Structure formats: C-alpha cells, structure tokens
Amino acid sequence: MFRLPIVCLILSTGAAWAEVPLIPRPSKVEEKGGSLDLGASPKVRLAPFTGSDVALLDLSAAAGKPLSQASSGETPQIVVVRDKAAPKGEGYRLDVSSRGALVSAADDAGLFYGTQSLAQLLASTQGKSLPFLSVEDAPRFGWRGYMLDEARHFSGEVAVKRLLDAMARYKLNRFHWHLTDSSGWRIEIKKYPKLATIGGRGNETERTGDSPVQFYTQEEIKRIVAYAKARQITIVPEIDMPGHADAAVLAYPELDGGGMPAPKKWPHFTFNPAKKEVLTFLDDVLKEVGGLFPDAGVIHFGGDEANFGWQKWPELPEVKELMAKEGLKDNDAVEGWFNRRMAKSVNALGFKTGGWDEIVARGLPKDQTVVFWWRHDKPGVLRQALDGGYPVVLCPRRPLYFDFVQDGSHKDGRIWGGFNPLADVYQFPASLKLSEKDEKLVLGMQACMWTETMKTQARRDFMTWPRLVAMAEAAWTPQARKDFKSFEGRLPAELAWLNAHGIKTWDPYVKTPEVSDKGVKVEYPDTPEAP
C-alpha cells in the first residue's frame, strides 16, 4: 500500500526537511545547517559546456526569476566550474556555504547534472535561499534510458521534446527511439520516400486510405537530436529487422519475406532475409539513419520475434539458395546468418549493434554488440549473455514495460501474471542479485513504452509517470542508498513539477482515475514545423 507523503517544509532562513529534496537521491549528502540568502537578483558564472544555455534557463525557471551571468566585476552567488579533481563519469560535486554555491565536475554531463540538482534545491525554496550542504554524486549505471514506440501510435516533436525535458531533470541519458514496426514507419529515408509516405500511414488502431500519414522528416530528426544533445541525452534509433516489417513491405512489396498466416494481423511480417535487393535496401536505410544519429554509439536493429512470420522462408528461392550455399539447416540458422550480415553493416558505419535478447544466440561479436534483455521469464538468456561477455541493458517486461498497468485498480493495459507498480520499478534490479562481475557488463537499465494501447498522449504520460521517476533513481542511486520510503517523501514535489510542465501523471497518493484507451479516438498530433 502506498504511504502518504512525508511533508517537508523548506524555509528561506534555513532547512527543516525530512531529507534533502533531490531525485535521484545522491550518493553522498552532508547537511551543514544554515542557508545562503540569494537576494533579489542572484548572479551566476557558468563555465561553457554542452547544455550550459539549457542549464541557465532551468536554474532561472526553478528560482522563479531570471538569473544572469555575472560580469567581470561582479561576485556570483552560483558558480559552475570544470574541475579535473571532481567525480568522473557524469559525477559532480555541489557545495553550498556562506561564500556561495559551487557546482564542479570533470565533464560536461557532470556539470549539467550538478545544475539539475541545484535547480531542484532552488525550486524547493522558491529561489530565496540554498541550504548549506555538500553533495558528492555519480551514477550507478552509465545507461539510464527510456524507449518510446512511435510505430504503433505517434507522439510527434512537441511531445518528444517535453519528454526529453523531463528525462534531463532526472538525469536520464538514453532515449531509445523505436521508429519502425509493422504498424508504421516513422522516419524519412530520402532514397526510399514511400517508406514514410505509404509506410507512415495509419497506426496500430487504424490503417485505411484515409488515415493520416505521420512520420518525422530528416530535418525534424536533426532538431530533436540536437535538442536531446543539449540535455545530455543520446538518442538510439531502432530500425526493426528481419521481423516487424509490414509497413516497409506495404511501401515496397518486393521486400516481402512472408508473414503470419490468416487470420492473424500481419501477413507481411518479415523481410526476405536472403534477397540481395533487400540487403542493399537495408544497407541504404542504415547509412541514412547513421548520418542522422552520428553520436548514437548504437543502432538497434530489433532482431526479435521473426519466428512469428518466417513460415514462408523455406519456399523463397533466395532462401533456398542461401541455405544450400551456407549449409543452413533451418529458419533459425537463416535468421542468424541475416543478423550477422546486418550487424556487419551497422559496425562498418561506426556503431555497435543493439538488439533484443534473441540475438544472444546469433554469434555476434561481443565487443560490437549490446544485448537488451527483455524477457523477464527467461533469466537463463540474461545469464547466457553475461557469461558470454556481452554488454547488457536491462529492460525486462516485469517491471520495466510501462504498458503493463501500474496499480491493481487499473484495467486497461497488460496484466500478464501481475502488474508493474511503482515500488517494483524502484527496487529493480535488486531481485537479479547481480555479482560484481555481472555488474561490470550491465551497462544499465531502461523502461520501455510499447504503445499498442496508447492512442493519446494523455495515456502515454499517465502510464509513464511517475514510474519513470522511480526508474531514474533506481538506475542512478547506489543500491546501499536506495530507500523507497524516502523516495515516497520526495516524490510529491516532482509530481507537481511534471503536471506544471504539461505532463499529467498518475498520482499514487490520491489514486487519480485511470486514463483509458477504451472508446477513445486515436490522436493525430500535428508534426510539421514544431517549435
């Protein structure tokens, strides 16, 4: 049962709180008593770093008044400075004393995250003061992410930027963008324009000749990538193959490798895995994608569930020829060959290959591959990946698929043997009992928002928040510092922040009504020329 929040009063003359109101909870905090009076027009001196302009805006918004850079003759109350002796790897120090507030870090990410912590403290005092304290902080995991499926239902640029703003506040640094699937193709590819104009028509709920076409132009993609970069967020694109291909095949029927038998929904579920023209097509797509996401580090190519629609592969002439030439005995071996062939293309572009956990058995090079463990009911696959030396991102359905309902009173969404409540998200990954050796291979964790039952932005927000706040702390805070009761006390201020910024959350304290998809029309956000 969810506890009532601990009320924390923050006074302008000093701090009187149950705990310093920061999410994620820092690695180390020392409160010293007393506070720094900021006055009516506090000055700031920010060292230049990626995101410094955003940081200044965030600090001003938190203080409720514009903060300006101090001139050469002025003494700033807030200083943000690069320091090689500060914590490494996205870490930072925050020291507040009678001399002022000092954020120091060794890298750009640490400087940005230090300002986000400072912004939360400023908001807690309405910008009047800052408590005397010292914070030394660094993340447990380097990969702290959120996956958004836009193939099944489309969000659009405005909603994605609002999401990125909130992710930055909670020090999340990976946005996994699921841009293609059977329900829709959402990214413009110049060489193959029909992928967007035909493959981008409709969604999971409806696809007719009258359904709106929704996709991101390459200019929109570039804007969003730049927006994320200024918030220390790396966008990892996903182009699904060899399964989940119906939208692409709808645009270019010659790519077809067959699909699910009638009366199932997706008759063109796979690409032809052995056809030369298909491989060239996918190489071309990946090349354009790589150019749009130059700093991604990883291109995710899916690699899951091809067996749902590969029944026709043995009948395809190209597959027959490939099997004979390469000595492949069955569809599973054919898929393995295809995965290795396409991974080479991804790697040749300078990226690691990301894929769902089925790829563990495909013989991909461990130094060029990232495995996304999603099947919570197959812990042996996680063990196989770790024992095989593969870097792993933890994203199991239970508890990190946010299309699962979050409360026992909710009825709309997945409920497979249970649901994914806030507490379970927060406690993860303690249940895995990772060894020290395991944790060296675990890059981190991410939540996944699959949107089959997410027709509107209101529902996507309701299902995401506040669970994503809990996951952010779970991924950042050392296990020894995690405390769900403490988190419950710090969460109400963040619910208020999210709602004030246009994100309507579920409120676990007052049990706000479920935002359901049932009987609701699909929302089609406008995408051209979003701000």
PDB file of C-alpha atoms in Angstrom, residues 242-434:
ATOM      1  CA  PRO A 242      14.058  -9.036 -40.127  1.00  0.00           C
ATOM      2  CA  GLY A 243      10.620  -9.105 -38.473  1.00  0.00           C
ATOM      3  CA  HIS A 244       8.057  -6.365 -37.772  1.00  0.00           C
ATOM      4  CA  ALA A 245       8.384  -5.327 -41.424  1.00  0.00           C
ATOM      5  CA  ASP A 246       4.769  -4.912 -42.671  1.00  0.00           C
ATOM      6  CA  ALA A 247       4.930  -1.115 -43.009  1.00  0.00           C
ATOM      7  CA  ALA A 248       8.098  -1.288 -45.119  1.00  0.00           C
ATOM      8  CA  VAL A 249       6.670  -4.093 -47.270  1.00  0.00           C
ATOM      9  CA  LEU A 250       3.458  -2.114 -47.761  1.00  0.00           C
ATOM     10  CA  ALA A 251       5.613   0.620 -49.301  1.00  0.00           C
ATOM     11  CA  TYR A 252       7.904  -1.723 -51.272  1.00  0.00           C
ATOM     12  CA  PRO A 253       6.219  -5.132 -51.814  1.00  0.00           C
ATOM     13  CA  GLU A 254       9.332  -6.616 -53.407  1.00  0.00           C
ATOM     14  CA  LEU A 255      10.916  -6.756 -49.919  1.00  0.00           C
ATOM     15  CA  ASP A 256       8.357  -9.299 -48.668  1.00  0.00           C
ATOM     16  CA  GLY A 257       9.509 -12.433 -46.860  1.00  0.00           C
ATOM     17  CA  GLY A 258       6.053 -13.572 -45.760  1.00  0.00           C
ATOM     18  CA  GLY A 259       4.193 -13.219 -42.519  1.00  0.00           C
ATOM     19  CA  MET A 260       1.666 -14.573 -40.127  1.00  0.00           C
ATOM     20  CA  PRO A 261      -0.898 -16.984 -41.545  1.00  0.00           C
ATOM     21  CA  ALA A 262      -4.510 -15.813 -41.800  1.00  0.00           C
ATOM     22  CA  PRO A 263      -6.469 -14.691 -39.899  1.00  0.00           C
ATOM     23  CA  LYS A 264      -3.611 -13.114 -37.956  1.00  0.00           C
ATOM     24  CA  LYS A 265      -2.928  -9.426 -38.358  1.00  0.00           C
ATOM     25  CA  TRP A 266       0.438  -9.127 -40.093  1.00  0.00           C
ATOM     26  CA  PRO A 267       0.670 -11.052 -43.420  1.00  0.00           C
ATOM     27  CA  HIS A 268       3.986  -9.416 -44.438  1.00  0.00           C
ATOM     28  CA  PHE A 269       5.780  -9.602 -41.109  1.00  0.00           C
ATOM     29  CA  THR A 270       9.305 -10.309 -42.405  1.00  0.00           C
ATOM     30  CA  PHE A 271      11.772  -9.065 -44.936  1.00  0.00           C
ATOM     31  CA  ASN A 272      13.137 -11.667 -47.335  1.00  0.00           C
ATOM     32  CA  PRO A 273      16.359 -12.371 -45.414  1.00  0.00           C
ATOM     33  CA  ALA A 274      18.351 -13.698 -48.354  1.00  0.00           C
ATOM     34  CA  LYS A 275      17.329 -11.435 -51.217  1.00  0.00           C
ATOM     35  CA  LYS A 276      20.184  -9.269 -52.483  1.00  0.00           C
ATOM     36  CA  GLU A 277      17.885  -6.315 -53.104  1.00  0.00           C
ATOM     37  CA  VAL A 278      16.580  -6.490 -49.509  1.00  0.00           C
ATOM     38  CA  LEU A 279      20.096  -6.450 -48.084  1.00  0.00           C
ATOM     39  CA  THR A 280      21.011  -3.475 -50.278  1.00  0.00           C
ATOM     40  CA  PHE A 281      17.820  -1.701 -49.225  1.00  0.00           C
ATOM     41  CA  LEU A 282      18.595  -2.210 -45.534  1.00  0.00           C
ATOM     42  CA  ASP A 283      22.216  -1.130 -46.007  1.00  0.00           C
ATOM     43  CA  ASP A 284      20.970   2.080 -47.605  1.00  0.00           C
ATOM     44  CA  VAL A 285      18.471   2.703 -44.795  1.00  0.00           C
ATOM     45  CA  LEU A 286      21.101   2.143 -42.115  1.00  0.00           C
ATOM     46  CA  LYS A 287      23.508   4.510 -43.849  1.00  0.00           C
ATOM     47  CA  GLU A 288      20.949   7.346 -43.771  1.00  0.00           C
ATOM     48  CA  VAL A 289      19.999   6.529 -40.183  1.00  0.00           C
ATOM     49  CA  GLY A 290      23.637   6.591 -39.127  1.00  0.00           C
ATOM     50  CA  GLY A 291      24.028  10.026 -40.671  1.00  0.00           C
ATOM     51  CA  LEU A 292      21.061  11.349 -38.690  1.00  0.00           C
ATOM     52  CA  PHE A 293      22.277   9.942 -35.355  1.00  0.00           C
ATOM     53  CA  PRO A 294      26.056  10.393 -35.544  1.00  0.00           C
ATOM     54  CA  ASP A 295      26.615  10.256 -31.774  1.00  0.00           C
ATOM     55  CA  ALA A 296      24.250   7.361 -31.014  1.00  0.00           C
ATOM     56  CA  GLY A 297      27.032   4.832 -30.447  1.00  0.00           C
ATOM     57  CA  VAL A 298      24.470   2.079 -31.004  1.00  0.00           C
ATOM     58  CA  ILE A 299      21.974   1.396 -33.789  1.00  0.00           C
ATOM     59  CA  HIS A 300      19.322  -1.041 -32.595  1.00  0.00           C
ATOM     60  CA  PHE A 301      18.161  -3.449 -35.309  1.00  0.00           C
ATOM     61  CA  GLY A 302      15.477  -5.328 -33.402  1.00  0.00           C
ATOM     62  CA  GLY A 303      16.244  -8.954 -34.127  1.00  0.00           C
ATOM     63  CA  ASP A 304      13.211 -10.268 -32.221  1.00  0.00           C
ATOM     64  CA  GLU A 305      10.168 -12.398 -32.923  1.00  0.00           C
ATOM     65  CA  ALA A 306      10.980 -13.174 -36.567  1.00  0.00           C
ATOM     66  CA  ASN A 307       9.670 -16.686 -35.914  1.00  0.00           C
ATOM     67  CA  PHE A 308       6.149 -15.230 -35.732  1.00  0.00           C
ATOM     68  CA  GLY A 309       6.231 -14.767 -39.513  1.00  0.00           C
ATOM     69  CA  TRP A 310       9.017 -16.785 -41.098  1.00  0.00           C
ATOM     70  CA  GLN A 311       6.901 -19.762 -42.187  1.00  0.00           C
ATOM     71  CA  LYS A 312       7.320 -18.985 -45.917  1.00  0.00           C
ATOM     72  CA  TRP A 313      11.093 -18.595 -45.841  1.00  0.00           C
ATOM     73  CA  PRO A 314      11.876 -22.185 -46.907  1.00  0.00           C
ATOM     74  CA  GLU A 315       9.736 -21.615 -50.023  1.00  0.00           C
ATOM     75  CA  LEU A 316      11.592 -18.471 -51.157  1.00  0.00           C
ATOM     76  CA  PRO A 317      14.105 -19.139 -53.957  1.00  0.00           C
ATOM     77  CA  GLU A 318      16.690 -16.817 -52.439  1.00  0.00           C
ATOM     78  CA  VAL A 319      16.454 -18.537 -49.065  1.00  0.00           C
ATOM     79  CA  LYS A 320      16.727 -21.986 -50.651  1.00  0.00           C
ATOM     80  CA  GLU A 321      19.879 -20.871 -52.463  1.00  0.00           C
ATOM     81  CA  LEU A 322      21.358 -19.337 -49.308  1.00  0.00           C
ATOM     82  CA  MET A 323      20.673 -22.440 -47.219  1.00  0.00           C
ATOM     83  CA  ALA A 324      22.373 -24.662 -49.766  1.00  0.00           C
ATOM     84  CA  LYS A 325      25.355 -22.343 -50.177  1.00  0.00           C
ATOM     85  CA  GLU A 326      25.953 -21.701 -46.465  1.00  0.00           C
ATOM     86  CA  GLY A 327      24.843 -25.082 -45.113  1.00  0.00           C
ATOM     87  CA  LEU A 328      21.995 -23.577 -43.081  1.00  0.00           C
ATOM     88  CA  LYS A 329      19.660 -26.241 -41.757  1.00  0.00           C
ATOM     89  CA  ASP A 330      16.578 -24.247 -40.736  1.00  0.00           C
ATOM     90  CA  ASN A 331      14.938 -20.817 -40.377  1.00  0.00           C
ATOM     91  CA  ASP A 332      16.733 -20.192 -37.109  1.00  0.00           C
ATOM     92  CA  ALA A 333      20.076 -20.598 -38.860  1.00  0.00           C
ATOM     93  CA  VAL A 334      18.909 -18.334 -41.693  1.00  0.00           C
ATOM     94  CA  GLU A 335      17.988 -15.641 -39.212  1.00  0.00           C
ATOM     95  CA  GLY A 336      21.377 -15.993 -37.553  1.00  0.00           C
ATOM     96  CA  TRP A 337      23.095 -15.501 -40.914  1.00  0.00           C
ATOM     97  CA  PHE A 338      20.940 -12.427 -41.601  1.00  0.00           C
ATOM     98  CA  ASN A 339      21.678 -10.954 -38.153  1.00  0.00           C
ATOM     99  CA  ARG A 340      25.427 -11.357 -38.646  1.00  0.00           C
ATOM    100  CA  ARG A 341      25.238  -9.864 -42.148  1.00  0.00           C
ATOM    101  CA  MET A 342      23.323  -6.773 -40.998  1.00  0.00           C
ATOM    102  CA  ALA A 343      25.412  -6.361 -37.843  1.00  0.00           C
ATOM    103  CA  LYS A 344      28.469  -6.061 -40.079  1.00  0.00           C
ATOM    104  CA  SER A 345      26.737  -3.210 -41.891  1.00  0.00           C
ATOM    105  CA  VAL A 346      25.962  -1.438 -38.621  1.00  0.00           C
ATOM    106  CA  ASN A 347      29.512  -1.941 -37.356  1.00  0.00           C
ATOM    107  CA  ALA A 348      31.017  -0.723 -40.649  1.00  0.00           C
ATOM    108  CA  LEU A 349      29.186   2.568 -40.119  1.00  0.00           C
ATOM    109  CA  GLY A 350      30.960   3.008 -36.784  1.00  0.00           C
ATOM    110  CA  PHE A 351      28.168   1.862 -34.462  1.00  0.00           C
ATOM    111  CA  LYS A 352      27.640  -1.074 -32.162  1.00  0.00           C
ATOM    112  CA  THR A 353      24.690  -3.300 -32.927  1.00  0.00           C
ATOM    113  CA  GLY A 354      21.855  -3.260 -30.423  1.00  0.00           C
ATOM    114  CA  GLY A 355      19.245  -5.987 -30.401  1.00  0.00           C
ATOM    115  CA  TRP A 356      16.627  -7.674 -28.254  1.00  0.00           C
ATOM    116  CA  ASP A 357      17.841 -10.656 -26.271  1.00  0.00           C
ATOM    117  CA  GLU A 358      17.155 -13.194 -29.024  1.00  0.00           C
ATOM    118  CA  ILE A 359      20.436 -12.061 -30.604  1.00  0.00           C
ATOM    119  CA  VAL A 360      22.447 -13.731 -27.812  1.00  0.00           C
ATOM    120  CA  ALA A 361      22.286 -16.955 -29.828  1.00  0.00           C
ATOM    121  CA  ARG A 362      23.280 -15.373 -33.161  1.00  0.00           C
ATOM    122  CA  GLY A 363      27.063 -15.394 -32.876  1.00  0.00           C
ATOM    123  CA  LEU A 364      27.542 -11.633 -32.978  1.00  0.00           C
ATOM    124  CA  PRO A 365      30.879 -10.164 -31.814  1.00  0.00           C
ATOM    125  CA  LYS A 366      30.619  -9.294 -28.130  1.00  0.00           C
ATOM    126  CA  ASP A 367      32.789  -6.180 -28.467  1.00  0.00           C
ATOM    127  CA  GLN A 368      30.436  -4.746 -31.122  1.00  0.00           C
ATOM    128  CA  THR A 369      27.059  -5.785 -29.700  1.00  0.00           C
ATOM    129  CA  VAL A 370      24.677  -4.628 -26.971  1.00  0.00           C
ATOM    130  CA  VAL A 371      22.003  -7.065 -25.758  1.00  0.00           C
ATOM    131  CA  PHE A 372      18.692  -5.691 -24.475  1.00  0.00           C
ATOM    132  CA  TRP A 373      17.316  -8.279 -22.043  1.00  0.00           C
ATOM    133  CA  TRP A 374      13.521  -8.005 -22.181  1.00  0.00           C
ATOM    134  CA  ARG A 375      12.127 -11.484 -21.452  1.00  0.00           C
ATOM    135  CA  HIS A 376      11.839 -11.462 -17.671  1.00  0.00           C
ATOM    136  CA  ASP A 377      10.632 -15.054 -17.762  1.00  0.00           C
ATOM    137  CA  LYS A 378      13.903 -16.159 -19.402  1.00  0.00           C
ATOM    138  CA  PRO A 379      16.599 -15.388 -16.831  1.00  0.00           C
ATOM    139  CA  GLY A 380      18.729 -18.028 -18.498  1.00  0.00           C
ATOM    140  CA  VAL A 381      19.060 -15.764 -21.540  1.00  0.00           C
ATOM    141  CA  LEU A 382      20.417 -12.973 -19.332  1.00  0.00           C
ATOM    142  CA  ARG A 383      22.852 -15.436 -17.790  1.00  0.00           C
ATOM    143  CA  GLN A 384      23.886 -16.614 -21.270  1.00  0.00           C
ATOM    144  CA  ALA A 385      24.563 -13.022 -22.335  1.00  0.00           C
ATOM    145  CA  LEU A 386      26.594 -12.166 -19.242  1.00  0.00           C
ATOM    146  CA  ASP A 387      28.556 -15.403 -19.268  1.00  0.00           C
ATOM    147  CA  GLY A 388      29.241 -14.809 -22.956  1.00  0.00           C
ATOM    148  CA  GLY A 389      30.745 -11.417 -22.177  1.00  0.00           C
ATOM    149  CA  TYR A 390      28.031  -9.321 -23.852  1.00  0.00           C
ATOM    150  CA  PRO A 391      27.274  -5.822 -22.557  1.00  0.00           C
ATOM    151  CA  VAL A 392      23.623  -5.799 -21.438  1.00  0.00           C
ATOM    152  CA  VAL A 393      20.887  -3.224 -20.990  1.00  0.00           C
ATOM    153  CA  LEU A 394      18.265  -4.463 -18.506  1.00  0.00           C
ATOM    154  CA  CYS A 395      14.692  -3.796 -19.686  1.00  0.00           C
ATOM    155  CA  PRO A 396      12.604  -6.803 -18.591  1.00  0.00           C
ATOM    156  CA  ARG A 397       8.837  -6.765 -19.078  1.00  0.00           C
ATOM    157  CA  ARG A 398       8.460  -7.146 -15.328  1.00  0.00           C
ATOM    158  CA  PRO A 399       8.900  -4.478 -14.013  1.00  0.00           C
ATOM    159  CA  LEU A 400      10.138  -2.138 -16.785  1.00  0.00           C
ATOM    160  CA  TYR A 401       7.496  -2.425 -19.527  1.00  0.00           C
ATOM    161  CA  PHE A 402       5.269   0.548 -18.859  1.00  0.00           C
ATOM    162  CA  ASP A 403       2.372  -0.719 -20.981  1.00  0.00           C
ATOM    163  CA  PHE A 404       1.749  -3.036 -18.000  1.00  0.00           C
ATOM    164  CA  VAL A 405      -0.693  -1.423 -15.583  1.00  0.00           C
ATOM    165  CA  GLN A 406       0.779   0.230 -12.503  1.00  0.00           C
ATOM    166  CA  ASP A 407      -1.956  -0.331  -9.917  1.00  0.00           C
ATOM    167  CA  GLY A 408      -4.313  -3.161  -9.039  1.00  0.00           C
ATOM    168  CA  SER A 409      -7.329  -0.935  -9.692  1.00  0.00           C
ATOM    169  CA  HIS A 410      -6.321  -0.282 -13.317  1.00  0.00           C
ATOM    170  CA  LYS A 411      -7.833  -2.434 -16.046  1.00  0.00           C
ATOM    171  CA  ASP A 412      -6.552  -1.060 -19.380  1.00  0.00           C
ATOM    172  CA  GLY A 413      -3.134  -2.416 -20.323  1.00  0.00           C
ATOM    173  CA  ARG A 414      -1.091  -5.557 -19.963  1.00  0.00           C
ATOM    174  CA  ILE A 415      -1.581  -7.731 -16.905  1.00  0.00           C
ATOM    175  CA  TRP A 416       0.449 -10.882 -17.524  1.00  0.00           C
ATOM    176  CA  GLY A 417       0.697 -12.596 -14.189  1.00  0.00           C
ATOM    177  CA  GLY A 418       0.650  -9.271 -12.382  1.00  0.00           C
ATOM    178  CA  PHE A 419       1.390  -5.613 -12.921  1.00  0.00           C
ATOM    179  CA  ASN A 420       4.323  -3.217 -12.588  1.00  0.00           C
ATOM    180  CA  PRO A 421       3.804  -0.977  -9.543  1.00  0.00           C
ATOM    181  CA  LEU A 422       5.996   1.945  -8.586  1.00  0.00           C
ATOM    182  CA  ALA A 423       7.712   0.031  -5.786  1.00  0.00           C
ATOM    183  CA  ASP A 424       8.773  -2.824  -8.070  1.00  0.00           C
ATOM    184  CA  VAL A 425      10.263  -0.373 -10.561  1.00  0.00           C
ATOM    185  CA  TYR A 426      12.146   1.377  -7.758  1.00  0.00           C
ATOM    186  CA  GLN A 427      13.580  -1.794  -6.240  1.00  0.00           C
ATOM    187  CA  PHE A 428      14.895  -3.195  -9.537  1.00  0.00           C
ATOM    188  CA  PRO A 429      17.463  -4.682 -10.213  1.00  0.00           C
ATOM    189  CA  ALA A 430      17.999  -5.951  -6.657  1.00  0.00           C
ATOM    190  CA  SER A 431      15.965  -9.083  -7.447  1.00  0.00           C
ATOM    191  CA  LEU A 432      18.570 -10.193 -10.008  1.00  0.00           C
ATOM    192  CA  LYS A 433      21.301 -10.481  -7.361  1.00  0.00           C
ATOM    193  CA  LEU A 434      23.973  -9.350  -9.804  1.00  0.00           C
TER     194      LEU A 434
END
